[in-house]
Coordinates of C-alpha atoms in Angstrom, one line a residue:
Chain C
M886 CA 183.7 206.3 -19.1
H887 CA 183.4 206.8 -22.8
I888 CA 186.5 206.7 -25.0
D889 CA 186.4 207.9 -28.6
G890 CA 187.4 205.0 -31.0
Q891 CA 189.3 207.4 -33.3
I892 CA 191.6 208.5 -30.5
I893 CA 192.4 204.9 -29.6
Q894 CA 193.2 204.1 -33.2
I895 CA 195.5 207.1 -33.4
I896 CA 197.3 206.1 -30.1
V897 CA 197.7 202.5 -31.3
G898 CA 198.9 203.8 -34.7
V899 CA 201.5 206.1 -33.1
I900 CA 202.7 203.2 -30.8
V901 CA 203.0 200.8 -33.8
V902 CA 204.9 203.4 -35.9
A903 CA 207.2 204.3 -32.9
W904 CA 207.9 200.6 -32.3
L905 CA 208.7 200.0 -36.0
Y906 CA 211.0 203.0 -36.0
Q907 CA 212.6 201.9 -32.8
T908 CA 213.3 198.4 -34.2
Y909 CA 214.9 200.0 -37.3
V910 CA 217.0 202.4 -35.3
S911 CA 218.1 199.6 -33.0
L912 CA 219.2 197.5 -36.0
I913 CA 221.2 200.3 -37.5
K914 CA 222.8 201.2 -34.2
K915 CA 223.9 197.5 -33.7
K916 CA 225.3 197.5 -37.2
N917 CA 227.2 200.7 -36.6
K918 CA 228.4 199.4 -33.2
V919 CA 230.0 196.4 -34.9
Q920 CA 231.9 198.9 -37.2
E921 CA 232.8 201.0 -34.2
A922 CA 234.1 197.9 -32.4
F923 CA 236.1 196.9 -35.4
A924 CA 237.6 200.4 -35.7
A925 CA 238.6 200.0 -32.0
V926 CA 240.3 196.7 -32.9
D927 CA 242.0 198.4 -35.8
V928 CA 243.4 201.2 -33.6
Q929 CA 244.9 198.6 -31.3
L930 CA 246.3 196.6 -34.1
K931 CA 247.9 199.7 -35.5
K932 CA 249.5 200.3 -32.2
R933 CA 250.8 196.8 -32.3
Y934 CA 252.3 197.3 -35.8
D935 CA 253.8 200.6 -34.8
L936 CA 255.7 198.8 -32.0
L937 CA 256.8 195.9 -34.1
P938 CA 259.7 197.7 -35.9
N939 CA 261.4 198.5 -32.6
I940 CA 261.1 194.9 -31.4
L941 CA 262.3 193.5 -34.8
T942 CA 265.3 195.9 -35.0
M943 CA 266.3 194.8 -31.5
A944 CA 265.8 191.1 -32.4
K945 CA 267.8 191.4 -35.6
K946 CA 270.8 192.4 -33.7
F947 CA 270.9 189.3 -31.5
M948 CA 268.8 186.6 -33.2
E949 CA 270.9 185.5 -36.2
H950 CA 269.2 182.1 -36.3
E951 CA 265.7 183.5 -36.4
K952 CA 266.1 185.6 -39.6
S953 CA 263.4 183.9 -41.5
L954 CA 260.9 184.3 -38.6
I955 CA 261.8 188.1 -38.4
E956 CA 261.4 188.5 -42.1
E957 CA 258.0 186.7 -42.1
V958 CA 256.7 189.1 -39.4
T959 CA 258.1 192.1 -41.3
S960 CA 256.4 190.9 -44.5
L961 CA 253.0 190.3 -42.7
R962 CA 253.2 193.7 -41.2
T963 CA 253.8 195.3 -44.6
Q964 CA 250.8 193.4 -46.0
Y965 CA 248.6 194.7 -43.1
T966 CA 249.7 198.3 -43.5
N967 CA 249.0 198.1 -47.2
L968 CA 245.4 197.1 -46.6
A969 CA 242.9 199.9 -47.1
N970 CA 241.4 201.3 -43.9
N971 CA 237.8 200.2 -44.3
F972 CA 235.3 197.6 -43.1
D973 CA 235.2 195.6 -46.3
N974 CA 238.5 193.8 -45.8
I975 CA 237.6 192.7 -42.3
D976 CA 238.2 189.0 -42.9
E977 CA 241.6 189.6 -44.4
K978 CA 242.6 191.9 -41.5
I979 CA 241.5 189.3 -38.9
S980 CA 243.4 186.6 -40.8
L981 CA 246.6 188.7 -41.0
S982 CA 246.3 189.8 -37.4
N983 CA 246.1 186.1 -36.3
K984 CA 249.1 185.1 -38.4
I985 CA 251.2 188.0 -36.9
A986 CA 250.0 187.1 -33.4
E987 CA 251.1 183.5 -34.1
K988 CA 254.5 184.5 -35.4
M989 CA 255.1 186.9 -32.5
G990 CA 254.3 184.1 -30.1
S991 CA 257.0 182.1 -31.7
L992 CA 259.4 185.0 -31.6
N993 CA 258.6 185.5 -27.8
V994 CA 259.5 181.8 -27.2
A995 CA 262.7 182.2 -29.3
V996 CA 263.8 185.3 -27.3
E997 CA 264.1 182.9 -24.3
N998 CA 267.1 181.3 -26.0
Y999 CA 268.9 184.7 -26.1
P1000 CA 269.7 185.7 -22.5
Q1001 CA 271.5 188.9 -23.6
L1002 CA 268.5 190.0 -25.6
K1003 CA 266.1 189.0 -22.9
S1004 CA 267.9 191.1 -20.3
D1005 CA 268.3 194.2 -22.6
E1006 CA 266.5 197.2 -21.1
T1007 CA 265.2 198.5 -24.4
M1008 CA 263.9 195.0 -25.3
I1009 CA 262.3 194.6 -21.9
M1010 CA 260.5 198.0 -22.3
A1011 CA 259.4 197.1 -25.8
M1012 CA 258.1 193.7 -24.8
Q1013 CA 256.2 195.3 -21.9
S1014 CA 254.6 197.8 -24.2
Y1015 CA 253.9 195.0 -26.7
N1016 CA 252.2 192.9 -24.0
D1017 CA 250.1 195.9 -22.9
V1018 CA 249.0 196.5 -26.5
E1019 CA 248.2 192.8 -26.7
E1020 CA 245.9 193.1 -23.6
H1021 CA 244.2 196.1 -25.3
I1022 CA 243.8 194.1 -28.5
A1023 CA 242.2 191.3 -26.4
A1024 CA 239.8 193.8 -24.8
A1025 CA 238.9 195.4 -28.2
R1026 CA 238.3 191.9 -29.6
R1027 CA 235.9 191.1 -26.8
F1028 CA 234.1 194.4 -27.5
Y1029 CA 233.9 193.5 -31.2
N1030 CA 232.6 190.0 -30.4
S1031 CA 230.0 191.4 -28.0
A1032 CA 228.8 193.9 -30.7
V1033 CA 228.7 191.0 -33.3
N1034 CA 226.7 188.9 -30.9
D1035 CA 224.1 191.7 -30.4
L1036 CA 223.9 192.1 -34.2
K1037 CA 223.6 188.4 -34.9
N1038 CA 220.8 188.1 -32.3
A1039 CA 218.9 191.0 -33.9
V1040 CA 219.4 189.7 -37.5
E1041 CA 218.4 186.2 -36.7
I1042 CA 215.5 186.6 -34.2
F1043 CA 212.0 187.5 -35.3
P1044 CA 210.6 190.2 -35.8
S1045 CA 213.8 192.3 -36.2
S1046 CA 215.1 189.6 -38.7
I1047 CA 212.4 190.8 -41.2
F1048 CA 213.7 194.4 -41.0
A1049 CA 217.3 193.1 -41.3
S1050 CA 216.5 191.3 -44.5
L1051 CA 214.6 194.3 -45.8
C1052 CA 217.4 196.6 -45.1
N1053 CA 220.0 194.1 -46.3
I1054 CA 221.8 194.0 -42.9
K1055 CA 223.8 190.8 -42.5
A1056 CA 225.6 189.3 -39.5
V1057 CA 229.4 189.2 -39.5
D1058 CA 231.7 186.6 -38.1
F1059 CA 233.2 186.7 -34.7
F1060 CA 236.9 187.6 -34.2
K1061 CA 238.1 184.1 -33.6
I1062 CA 241.5 183.3 -32.0
N1063 CA 244.0 181.6 -34.3
E1064 CA 244.6 177.9 -34.4
A1065 CA 248.0 178.2 -32.7
E1066 CA 246.4 179.8 -29.6
R1067 CA 243.7 177.1 -29.6
K1068 CA 246.2 174.2 -29.3
P1069 CA 246.9 172.8 -25.8
V1070 CA 250.3 173.9 -24.5
N1071 CA 252.9 171.2 -24.2
A1072 CA 255.1 172.1 -21.3
S1073 CA 257.8 169.7 -22.4
D1074 CA 258.4 171.8 -25.5
F1075 CA 259.6 174.7 -23.3
L1076 CA 261.7 172.4 -21.1
K1077 CA 263.9 171.0 -23.8
Chain W
M30 CA 254.5 184.5 0.6
Q31 CA 252.9 182.2 3.2
T32 CA 255.8 182.8 5.6
K33 CA 255.5 186.6 5.2
K34 CA 251.8 186.4 6.1
R35 CA 252.5 184.2 9.2
N36 CA 255.2 186.7 10.2
I37 CA 252.9 189.7 10.1
A38 CA 250.3 187.7 12.2
L39 CA 253.1 186.8 14.7
E40 CA 254.4 190.3 14.8
Y41 CA 250.9 191.6 15.4
C42 CA 250.5 189.1 18.3
N43 CA 253.8 190.2 19.8
A44 CA 253.0 193.9 19.4
Y45 CA 249.8 193.3 21.2
K46 CA 251.4 191.4 24.0
E47 CA 254.4 193.6 24.5
K48 CA 253.1 197.1 23.6
V49 CA 249.3 197.2 23.6
R50 CA 248.3 195.0 26.5
P51 CA 250.2 197.1 29.0
I52 CA 248.3 200.2 27.7
F53 CA 245.0 198.2 27.9
R54 CA 245.7 197.3 31.5
Q55 CA 246.3 201.0 32.3
F56 CA 243.0 201.8 30.5
E57 CA 240.9 199.1 32.2
P58 CA 240.3 201.0 35.5
Y59 CA 239.4 204.1 33.3
R60 CA 237.0 202.0 31.2
Q61 CA 235.4 200.5 34.3
K62 CA 234.9 204.0 35.9
L63 CA 233.5 205.4 32.6
F64 CA 231.2 202.3 32.2
E65 CA 229.9 202.7 35.8
E66 CA 229.2 206.4 35.1
Y67 CA 227.5 205.4 31.9
K68 CA 225.3 202.8 33.7
K69 CA 224.5 205.3 36.5
Q70 CA 223.4 207.9 33.9
L71 CA 221.5 205.1 32.1
R72 CA 219.7 204.3 35.3
L73 CA 218.9 207.9 36.1
R74 CA 217.8 208.8 32.6
Y75 CA 216.0 205.6 31.5
W76 CA 215.3 203.1 34.3
L77 CA 214.1 205.6 36.9
P78 CA 211.6 207.4 34.6
G79 CA 210.5 204.0 33.3
V80 CA 209.7 202.7 36.7
I81 CA 208.0 206.0 37.7
F82 CA 205.9 205.7 34.5
V83 CA 204.8 202.1 35.2
I84 CA 203.9 202.9 38.9
S85 CA 202.0 206.0 37.8
I86 CA 200.0 204.0 35.3
I87 CA 199.2 201.3 37.9
L88 CA 198.2 204.1 40.4
F89 CA 196.1 205.8 37.7
I90 CA 194.2 202.6 36.9
T91 CA 193.7 202.0 40.7
Y92 CA 192.6 205.6 41.5
I93 CA 190.3 206.1 38.4
N94 CA 187.9 203.4 39.8
N95 CA 188.0 205.0 43.3
Y96 CA 185.5 207.9 43.1
D97 CA 186.2 209.1 46.7
D98 CA 189.7 210.3 45.8
D99 CA 189.3 213.3 43.4
Y100 CA 192.9 214.3 42.8
S101 CA 195.0 211.2 43.1
Y102 CA 194.2 209.9 39.7
I103 CA 194.9 213.3 38.1
I104 CA 198.3 213.5 39.9
S105 CA 199.2 209.9 38.8
A106 CA 198.1 210.7 35.2
L107 CA 200.2 213.8 35.1
T108 CA 203.2 211.9 36.6
A109 CA 202.7 209.2 34.0
I110 CA 202.6 211.8 31.1
A111 CA 205.6 213.7 32.5
S112 CA 207.7 210.5 32.9
F113 CA 206.6 209.2 29.5
L114 CA 207.7 212.5 27.8
Y115 CA 211.0 212.4 29.6
L116 CA 211.5 208.8 28.5
L117 CA 210.6 209.7 25.0
Y118 CA 213.0 212.6 24.9
G119 CA 215.7 210.3 26.4
L120 CA 215.1 207.7 23.7
C121 CA 215.4 210.3 21.0
I122 CA 218.8 211.4 22.3
F123 CA 220.0 207.9 23.3
P124 CA 222.4 207.4 20.3
K125 CA 224.0 210.8 21.1
F126 CA 224.1 209.9 24.8
K127 CA 225.7 206.5 24.1
S128 CA 228.2 207.8 21.6
K129 CA 229.3 210.5 24.0
Y130 CA 230.6 207.8 26.3
S131 CA 231.7 205.2 23.9
H132 CA 233.3 207.6 21.4
K133 CA 235.2 209.4 24.1
F134 CA 236.6 206.0 25.3
T135 CA 237.4 204.4 22.0
N136 CA 239.0 207.5 20.5
T137 CA 241.3 207.9 23.6
L138 CA 242.1 204.2 23.5
K139 CA 242.8 204.2 19.7
S140 CA 245.0 207.3 19.8
N141 CA 247.2 205.6 22.4
A142 CA 247.2 202.0 21.2
L143 CA 246.6 202.0 17.5
P144 CA 249.9 203.5 16.3
K145 CA 251.7 200.6 18.1
L146 CA 249.6 198.0 16.3
L147 CA 249.8 199.8 12.9
Q148 CA 253.6 199.7 13.1
V149 CA 253.4 196.0 12.3
F150 CA 251.7 196.7 9.0
G151 CA 254.3 199.3 7.9
D152 CA 253.6 202.8 6.8
I153 CA 250.0 203.3 7.9
K154 CA 248.4 206.3 9.6
W155 CA 245.1 206.3 11.5
V156 CA 242.8 209.3 11.6
G157 CA 239.8 209.3 14.0
H158 CA 237.1 211.9 14.0
D159 CA 235.6 213.6 17.0
A160 CA 234.3 217.0 18.1
S161 CA 237.8 218.4 18.8
Q162 CA 238.8 217.9 15.2
E163 CA 235.8 219.7 13.9
S164 CA 237.1 222.9 15.5
E165 CA 240.4 222.4 13.7
I166 CA 238.6 222.2 10.4
S167 CA 236.8 225.5 10.9
S168 CA 240.2 227.2 11.2
Y169 CA 241.7 225.4 8.2
Q170 CA 243.3 227.7 5.6
L171 CA 245.1 227.1 2.3
P172 CA 248.8 227.6 2.5
E173 CA 250.0 231.2 1.9
N174 CA 252.0 230.3 -1.2
V175 CA 249.0 228.5 -2.8
L176 CA 246.8 231.6 -2.1
E177 CA 249.5 233.9 -3.6
E178 CA 249.8 231.8 -6.7
L179 CA 246.0 231.8 -7.2
K180 CA 246.0 235.6 -6.9
K181 CA 248.9 236.0 -9.3
E182 CA 247.0 234.1 -11.9
N183 CA 244.2 236.7 -11.7
I184 CA 241.7 234.3 -10.4
D185 CA 238.5 235.9 -9.1
D186 CA 238.1 236.3 -5.3
E187 CA 234.8 234.4 -5.6
I188 CA 236.5 231.3 -7.1
I189 CA 239.3 231.5 -4.5
N190 CA 236.6 231.6 -1.8
E191 CA 234.9 228.5 -3.4
I192 CA 238.2 226.7 -3.4
L193 CA 238.7 227.7 0.2
D194 CA 235.3 226.4 1.2
D195 CA 235.9 223.1 -0.6
S196 CA 239.3 222.8 1.1
K197 CA 237.7 223.4 4.5
K198 CA 235.0 220.8 3.9
S199 CA 237.5 218.2 2.6
A200 CA 240.3 218.9 5.0
K201 CA 238.9 216.6 7.6
Y202 CA 238.6 213.6 5.2
T203 CA 241.4 211.2 4.1
I204 CA 239.4 210.6 0.9
K205 CA 238.5 214.0 -0.4
D206 CA 235.0 214.9 -1.6
S207 CA 236.4 215.7 -5.0
E208 CA 237.8 212.1 -5.3
L209 CA 234.4 210.7 -4.4
D210 CA 232.7 213.0 -7.0
K211 CA 235.3 211.9 -9.6
S212 CA 234.6 208.2 -8.9
G213 CA 230.9 208.7 -9.8
L214 CA 230.0 206.0 -7.2
F215 CA 228.1 208.3 -4.9
V216 CA 225.7 210.9 -6.3
N217 CA 222.7 211.4 -4.1
Y218 CA 224.2 212.7 -0.9
N219 CA 224.9 216.1 0.6
T220 CA 226.1 215.2 4.1
R221 CA 229.0 213.0 5.0
Y222 CA 230.2 211.6 8.3
T223 CA 233.4 209.6 8.7
D224 CA 234.6 207.5 11.7
D225 CA 237.9 205.7 11.3
E226 CA 240.2 206.5 8.4
F227 CA 243.6 205.1 7.5
S228 CA 246.1 205.9 4.8
G229 CA 249.3 204.1 4.0
T230 CA 251.3 202.1 1.5
Y231 CA 251.4 198.3 1.0
K232 CA 253.6 196.7 -1.6
D233 CA 254.1 200.1 -3.2
V234 CA 250.4 200.6 -3.6
H235 CA 249.2 203.8 -1.8
F236 CA 245.8 203.2 -0.2
K237 CA 243.2 205.0 1.8
I238 CA 240.4 203.6 4.0
S239 CA 237.4 205.5 5.1
E240 CA 234.5 204.3 7.3
T241 CA 231.8 206.6 5.9
K242 CA 228.1 207.3 6.2
M243 CA 226.4 209.5 3.6
Y244 CA 223.0 211.1 3.8
D245 CA 220.8 213.0 1.5
I246 CA 219.2 215.6 3.8
H247 CA 216.6 218.1 2.7
G248 CA 214.2 220.6 4.4
S249 CA 214.0 221.5 8.0
G250 CA 211.7 220.9 11.0
K251 CA 208.7 218.8 10.1
N252 CA 209.6 218.7 6.4
R253 CA 213.1 217.4 7.0
T254 CA 213.8 214.2 5.1
C255 CA 217.0 212.2 5.6
I256 CA 217.9 209.3 3.4
C257 CA 220.9 207.1 4.0
A258 CA 222.8 207.1 0.7
F259 CA 225.7 204.9 1.8
E260 CA 226.9 203.2 4.9
G261 CA 230.1 201.2 4.9
V262 CA 233.7 201.5 4.0
I263 CA 235.4 203.1 1.0
L264 CA 238.8 201.9 -0.1
S265 CA 240.9 203.9 -2.5
F266 CA 244.0 202.5 -4.3
H267 CA 246.5 204.5 -6.4
F268 CA 248.5 203.1 -9.3
N269 CA 251.3 204.4 -11.5
K270 CA 249.2 203.7 -14.6
Q271 CA 246.9 206.3 -16.1
I272 CA 243.3 205.3 -17.0
N273 CA 241.7 207.6 -19.5
A274 CA 238.0 206.6 -19.2
R275 CA 235.8 206.0 -16.2
T276 CA 234.5 202.5 -15.5
V277 CA 232.1 201.6 -12.8
V278 CA 231.2 198.1 -11.5
A279 CA 228.3 198.0 -9.2
T280 CA 226.0 195.4 -7.6
K281 CA 222.7 195.4 -9.6
G282 CA 220.3 198.1 -8.4
D283 CA 223.1 200.0 -6.6
F284 CA 224.0 202.6 -9.2
T285 CA 222.4 205.9 -10.0
K286 CA 221.2 204.9 -13.5
K287 CA 218.9 202.2 -12.1
N288 CA 217.7 204.4 -9.3
Q289 CA 217.1 207.2 -11.8
A290 CA 214.9 204.8 -13.8
L291 CA 212.9 203.8 -10.7
C292 CA 212.5 207.5 -9.8
N293 CA 211.2 208.3 -13.4
T294 CA 208.7 205.4 -13.2
L295 CA 207.4 206.8 -9.9
I296 CA 207.1 210.3 -11.3
Y297 CA 205.3 209.2 -14.4
G298 CA 203.1 206.7 -12.4
G299 CA 202.3 209.5 -9.9
C300 CA 201.3 211.9 -12.7
F301 CA 199.1 209.3 -14.3
I302 CA 197.3 208.3 -11.1
N303 CA 196.8 212.0 -10.0
L304 CA 195.5 213.1 -13.4
F305 CA 193.0 210.3 -13.9
K306 CA 191.8 209.8 -10.3
D307 CA 188.7 211.9 -11.0
G308 CA 187.8 210.2 -14.3
Y309 CA 189.0 210.3 -17.9
S310 CA 188.9 213.2 -20.4
H311 CA 190.7 213.9 -23.7
T312 CA 192.2 217.1 -22.4
K313 CA 193.7 215.2 -19.5
L314 CA 195.2 212.6 -21.9
I315 CA 196.7 215.3 -24.1
T316 CA 198.0 217.1 -21.0
L317 CA 199.6 213.9 -19.8
C318 CA 201.3 213.3 -23.2
I319 CA 202.6 216.9 -23.2
I320 CA 204.0 216.4 -19.7
F321 CA 205.7 213.1 -20.6
L322 CA 207.1 214.6 -23.8
G323 CA 208.3 217.7 -21.9
I324 CA 210.1 215.6 -19.2
Y325 CA 211.7 213.4 -21.8
L326 CA 212.9 216.3 -23.9
V327 CA 214.3 218.2 -20.9
S328 CA 216.1 215.1 -19.5
K329 CA 217.6 214.4 -23.0
F330 CA 218.7 218.1 -23.2
L331 CA 220.2 217.9 -19.8
E332 CA 222.0 214.7 -20.7
K333 CA 223.5 216.3 -23.8
T334 CA 224.5 219.5 -22.1
S335 CA 225.8 217.8 -19.0
S336 CA 229.6 218.3 -18.5
E337 CA 229.9 214.7 -17.2
E338 CA 230.9 212.1 -19.8
A339 CA 228.1 209.7 -20.5
L340 CA 228.5 206.2 -19.2
E341 CA 227.3 203.3 -21.4
E342 CA 226.4 199.9 -20.1
V343 CA 229.1 197.3 -20.9
M344 CA 227.7 193.8 -21.7
L345 CA 230.2 191.2 -20.5
E346 CA 230.5 187.6 -21.4
D347 CA 230.5 186.0 -17.9
P348 CA 226.8 185.3 -17.2
R349 CA 227.3 184.7 -13.4
F350 CA 229.1 188.1 -13.1
S351 CA 226.6 189.9 -15.2
N352 CA 223.7 188.5 -13.2
R353 CA 225.1 190.1 -10.0
F354 CA 226.9 193.2 -11.3
N355 CA 226.4 196.0 -13.8
V356 CA 229.3 197.6 -15.6
Y357 CA 229.2 201.1 -17.0
S358 CA 232.0 202.9 -18.8
S359 CA 232.8 205.8 -21.1
D360 CA 235.1 203.6 -23.1
Q361 CA 234.0 200.1 -24.1
V362 CA 237.5 198.8 -24.9
E363 CA 239.2 200.2 -21.7
A364 CA 236.3 198.7 -19.6
R365 CA 237.1 195.3 -21.0
Y366 CA 240.9 195.9 -20.6
L367 CA 240.2 196.5 -16.9
V368 CA 237.3 194.1 -16.3
T369 CA 239.0 191.0 -17.7
P370 CA 237.5 187.5 -17.3
A371 CA 240.0 186.9 -14.4
F372 CA 239.0 190.2 -12.7
M373 CA 235.3 189.2 -13.0
K374 CA 236.0 185.9 -11.3
K375 CA 238.0 187.5 -8.6
F376 CA 235.6 190.4 -8.0
Y377 CA 232.7 188.0 -7.8
N378 CA 234.5 185.9 -5.2
L379 CA 235.8 188.8 -3.3
K380 CA 235.1 187.9 0.3
T381 CA 236.2 190.4 2.9
A382 CA 236.0 190.5 6.6
F383 CA 233.6 193.5 6.3
G384 CA 230.5 191.4 6.1
A385 CA 229.7 193.0 2.7
K386 CA 226.5 192.5 0.8
K387 CA 226.9 195.2 -1.8
L388 CA 230.1 196.0 -3.7
K389 CA 230.9 198.7 -6.2
C390 CA 234.1 199.9 -7.7
S391 CA 235.3 202.6 -10.0
F392 CA 238.4 203.0 -12.1
I393 CA 239.3 206.6 -13.0
G394 CA 242.6 208.4 -13.5
N395 CA 245.1 206.4 -11.5
T396 CA 242.7 205.3 -8.8
L397 CA 240.6 202.2 -8.1
M398 CA 237.9 203.0 -5.6
I399 CA 235.9 200.2 -3.9
A400 CA 232.8 201.0 -1.9
I401 CA 231.6 198.1 0.4
T402 CA 228.2 198.5 2.0
T403 CA 228.1 197.2 5.5
K404 CA 226.4 198.2 8.8
K405 CA 229.2 196.7 10.9
N406 CA 231.2 199.1 13.1
L407 CA 234.6 198.5 11.8
F408 CA 238.2 199.0 13.0
E409 CA 237.4 198.8 16.7
I410 CA 240.0 197.6 19.2
G411 CA 238.0 197.8 22.3
S412 CA 234.6 198.8 23.6
L413 CA 233.2 200.5 26.7
N414 CA 231.1 197.6 27.7
T415 CA 233.6 194.8 27.2
S416 CA 236.7 194.1 29.3
L417 CA 239.9 195.1 27.6
D418 CA 241.2 191.6 28.5
N419 CA 238.9 190.2 25.8
Q420 CA 240.9 189.8 22.6
Q421 CA 238.0 189.4 20.2
S422 CA 238.2 193.1 18.9
I423 CA 241.9 192.8 18.5
K424 CA 241.5 189.7 16.3
E425 CA 238.7 191.4 14.3
F426 CA 240.8 194.5 13.8
Y427 CA 243.6 192.4 12.3
N428 CA 241.2 190.6 10.0
E429 CA 239.6 193.8 8.8
L430 CA 242.9 195.6 8.1
S431 CA 244.6 192.5 6.5
S432 CA 241.6 192.0 4.3
V433 CA 242.5 195.3 2.6
F434 CA 245.9 193.9 2.0
R435 CA 244.3 190.7 0.7
I436 CA 242.4 192.8 -1.9
I437 CA 245.7 194.3 -3.1
D438 CA 247.2 190.8 -3.3
Y439 CA 244.1 189.2 -4.7
L440 CA 243.6 191.7 -7.5
K441 CA 247.4 192.0 -7.9
L442 CA 247.2 195.7 -7.7
N443 CA 250.9 196.0 -7.1
E444 CA 251.8 194.3 -10.3
K445 CA 249.7 195.7 -13.0
L446 CA 246.3 197.2 -13.5
C447 CA 245.1 194.7 -16.1
I448 CA 244.1 191.7 -14.0
S449 CA 245.1 188.6 -15.9
D450 CA 245.3 184.9 -14.9

């Protein structure tokens, strides 16, 4: 069986070019996936901020002693909505989102002290919708972290790391949960 | 919660003692008579030809060495061949022969006793399938008002006929073909048989159970191929919540994408071996490249033009779950909303009384469909060859049905779709 050397060279050449192109395509896809995942987080966060006014209006009626907390949430929401809708301010968005989640957590605990507000039909509906959106945010955050993990692996592991540095593709940070969520829950705080 | 469980078990025991056992006692003489008839037929059809076959073979061996007797060995050989062919035919139709007796008995028993046992569980209906129901299906028609509405909307007769055909085919099943198609769990099948089916409501969750076998049958006569696509039980649960995307969780190697990949490998491998079995040539190599490129382009084109939404693999963070299951979805966020870390843990540990090895489930619309692969004959309360005083089947039936309720409780399907800790 005689095989022409030139044909083998051509086949090997085609395979190498196809592999290089595939590696490049895969890197770009991973980079775009991270952006897509962050856009998904953004959509869910937007849903959260659209719901906030309803909850805050309800809370204002009943929670006279929590005015500062409500104002803080309102101010953070305004800051978030003023941010430009692009991928560059990702760290700022994550930080603001975590702060709002922390404040909303405190607000949820505070609601427990207002039985009238807690049993209000509109408030119950609003809180249910809010919890549902929070679950969607958690899901979107997991999608984002999974995409970031894929990109990180591609950017840091040889040989795709060479392409990444050539194309100036950099890994981004994971969407970490805020410090308040990280702290262990002290049950006695809720039983006071 | 524990008290409620105990109460159902107690009520079930009482229902069995008070309502079902008297029915079983009435049925016992009928079972014995039918079983005797079955054994008699078994002796006539199998034992007798078997014995004749063995005797003929012995006679043949004896006579063949005895040259004085010219015809005896020919007669014994012919008898042996005839009895062997009869036996072979009998073995071929044995499943049909057996089911004729056992199905007749179990279906009569179930239609009399099951409603009394099911009362304990609440609003549950049982549907058993036999030949008499097939005749009902052939005469099934769409209600007059639905037909009129279709005609009013100027829908073609051809389309109406298609809808009618689909309705006729699906009328016999508790879980309709269209629901199975929508779930995307079963693709490669064209024939479906169901045995026991149930529908009902538990804790406000409407559910359907279908003991199903699916086959992919092609060709006829010698060229007929029959591949079992699924054998087990399908559970369908309805929610009030609407899911927009389709998400499928399947045991590794048990979903179409993987099977498709294997199929492609076999096709490409087959092409390669066939083309180069007589030696190498440049023309053959170029032909092979063109074939591969053609298949690739056509499959890509079909993928793009396919009306079905493309499912993408979802990479999840639980390594134990990911080692056993694959998750595909048309929406990455919604997939993670449904398949939470808590769901992964619960689905992994899902132990049912069905003796399941493979599990797959699909979330679509407002339905969660779970398909459990098992060869066990489920939901039986008695059998032809066991005395009806034996309570083993009654216990197993309770375990099987209550395991469906345990799935609802375990996955908290009555509370909310998103499974959280």
